[in-house]
Amino acid sequence: MNRYMEVIAINTAKDIGVSRRRELPLSRESVVECRYDGLSAREVAKNSEKYGKNILSKKKSDSFFRQLLKSFNDPIIKILIGALIVNAAASLGRINWAESIGIVAAILIATLVSTVSEYTSSKAYEKLSQGSGASKCAVRRGGKIIETEPSQLVVGDRILLLPGMSIPCDGLLLCGELYCDQSALTGESREVQKLGKQMSCVSLDSFSFELSDESQVFRGATVMKGSGEMIALRVGDSTFIGEIARNLQEKGRPSPLRHRLSELAKTIGFMGYVGAAMIAFAYLFNSFFIDSGMDMTLVLEKLSDTPYLISQILRAVTVAVSVVVVAVPEGLPMMITVILSSNMKKMMRGGVLVRRLVGIETAGNLNILFTDKTGTLTTGKMSVVRAVGCDWEADASKKKDIPNIDVIAQCIGASCTPYGNATERALCSFARESVKCAKRLPFDSKSKYSAGLLADGTSFFAGAPEVLLPACDLALDACGCCFSFDPVFKRDVALRQSALSGESARVLCLAAGDGGSFESASHANPENLTFIALIAIRDPVRKDVRRSVCDCEAAGIQVVMVTGDNPETARAVARETGIISDKKNVVLTAARLHSMSDSEVLSLLPSVAVVSRALPSDKIRLVRIAEKAGKVVGMTGDGINDAPALKAADVGFAMGSGTDIAKDAGDIVITDDSFPSITRAVLYGRTIFHSIRKFIVFQLLMNLCAMGISLIGPFIGIDSPVTVIQMLWVNIIMDTLGGLAFAGEPAMRSYMLKESPPRDAKLISKRMLGQILITGGYTLALGLFFLKSPAVRGLFGGTETYHLTAFFAMFIFCGIFNSFNARTESANIFSCIAGNKPFIFIMSLVASVQLLIIYFGGEVFRCTPLEPHHLLYTALFALSVIPADMIRKSIFKRI
């Protein structure tokens, strides 16, 4: 192996005249000498100490336990912990274990899911380090070629490059000629030619690294063809990939859901604690003042009775704590976990793998999506798309309809090999024919064609139209007959070539000649040729991409293509996919982007459709600018160059066929590489967001009623309208069962017809607040009317306990009917109910349990069995919340 590489390298060096002489010592320490015999052992040690080794440094990540502790900083979790402590402290040894265990379970489930999600995100950087640990490479040191680990390379090392090798560091190609695949770094699908540049030394202070430079090579690129030698100029963290690795370690901002939950927690916490204090005050006021008939003498006697005073205070605190427990949405974290997990399973069947649960909810809130071109909008592979003759044109996908296909396939088989560059591989994949040649000339960048000579003397050429078309005197028509290729036909073919080039296609000319075209085994003279066809090759756009882009735009998501390709190619693909429109047609180049300030970019952003020649730093900058504007930002990609932006964005979509680094950095992996799957992810995300909102409406509506009844009851002569045990049952309905019921809401296409709210939008919208206040207010008024109305009391008769049992039944039935009101804005409360069968089951379960409590709850629940017709009356009273909410819906629709 070493001997083989030695011969290759020496021959390459001789070709360009590299000598073995040692350069004179240079005074500046930042100058790297390009000596043929490489570094000595002492110089390796010195450069290793000065510039470091070729290792990507790791930032120590938090352990699982430490991240678990950090999860307790979640605002909702803090409120739950506070409620748990208050509940335990106020119980004074009489802890309600069922409620306490429920709160603890909610805390543990929510924190564990959050921890697992965030713990996996730190693995992206570790994967990057592991992925860079390639097999050994050959390097010149002390005049010999040795094999060493890439991690042991230092600045100044002279490294041998061969086909199939992954370049281990950044540097300068000193000799040879390479074709490198830099798509993982730049996103550009075309192989890049690299030419050796003989230099005696390089100043690191003044040397400028550019991915487009024809003599510079970069870590992470792959040598596809050719061989040569490079000198290492940047290693480890200083390399192009090293900069990407550092960006991967930066922590992203909180998701929109967490941001909104934080605001909601503050609101609910304030309402709960203030409400509890008011209810405790109301209870004490009723005990000391109302019961005493406002007689101050009796009031003072009660206040002076210490045992009575302490018992009443403890009783008031117990009632207040029960209200706090009801107000705190312990079911919300559990509900979010359930809804994210259940939808994640649905999405896996649709080609969408959710790596981080919060990513799918964030996808539903996208305002702008930055998408890569190669491998995302396009297939990532060069393919033949069109064939053009002198009097015909055909779609390459319908191969049997192409005239002269046998001649075309023979020409490709003779002049190209499947081991050549990307263009040759695409042609051979299309032709699928191997032709035995007496002579074959590989493609050369100077002659701009490849050729093959058959044993019968026929020669075939494939190359640049500007070289081969002028050499054609004859042409094949659609019937396979030769005719004179006059200037008119040549002009028409040239115009079609120009049009195809404008559509981002690479166009080659196929032609045939006689044996005289070959002057020798190493040279051909293309003249007196017969034109066969033009072949258009490009990276084709994926199916259904245009429709998916239109769906995104209709949903209020601005799609911007960010690519390393040239502006012409990017513009053509953007037009084909529908990214460029009348309102959004600005195509920025990286050079123009660099010349603009962030504020200028921000003002132009709504009109931007394409950013071409983009670097990884440009992608991150665009993400940051959009985030500063308050947008929820998405990023798609598949290459190493996309990884930092994937992680920096609010939600990163990685293609399943992309690099492992990109998939680890993303939140969601599109396993089928289908852009339409992103649209499905957005739909599921919006479904989750709407489901969470529905649940919050239901819970706060019940909260308003429960707290309102508890607060007003003592002032109207009813000491405990709802007991502590009854309040806990209400809490179970609102939280655990309610959360499970709303978790199964189906995805509806109507969600994609509206723009998502901005990042700083409140979780509770004005419409939601209206429903909570109006419908909740009606339910509260209905409850108070039921408690105090003489007509109602006369209707039910019986004891006080009997009447309060009827009220408790009516209150629970109101909650059940309001759950139907909360799940849809349609007047039809059963709209799409078939898509959420668990909802029907859970609400039926709640009604069944409520009946059991009424008839068998006894003193524990302060219930006594109701007569069947009285039970029907309570249901009819409760049913009135549905027409009341219908009226609200009809009024709000007109506003």
XYZ file of C-alpha atoms in Angstrom, residues 786 792-798 802 806 809 813 851 854-855 865-877:
28
model
C -79.587 26.639 40.576
C -85.387 25.380 41.454
C -85.475 24.438 45.134
C -89.204 23.829 44.839
C -88.660 21.705 41.701
C -86.229 19.382 43.449
C -87.557 19.620 47.022
C -85.952 17.334 49.586
C -80.398 16.399 48.162
C -78.454 17.801 42.266
C -74.565 16.522 39.177
C -72.773 17.600 33.368
C -73.688 8.460 38.270
C -74.363 10.160 43.009
C -75.870 6.824 43.936
C -79.410 9.230 45.380
C -81.529 11.349 43.031
C -84.873 10.442 41.586
C -84.559 9.573 37.843
C -86.669 12.529 36.742
C -84.623 14.878 38.956
C -81.455 13.498 37.395
C -82.956 14.267 33.984
C -83.729 17.836 35.103
C -80.069 18.399 36.102
C -78.950 17.170 32.661
C -81.408 19.490 30.925
C -80.194 22.457 32.989
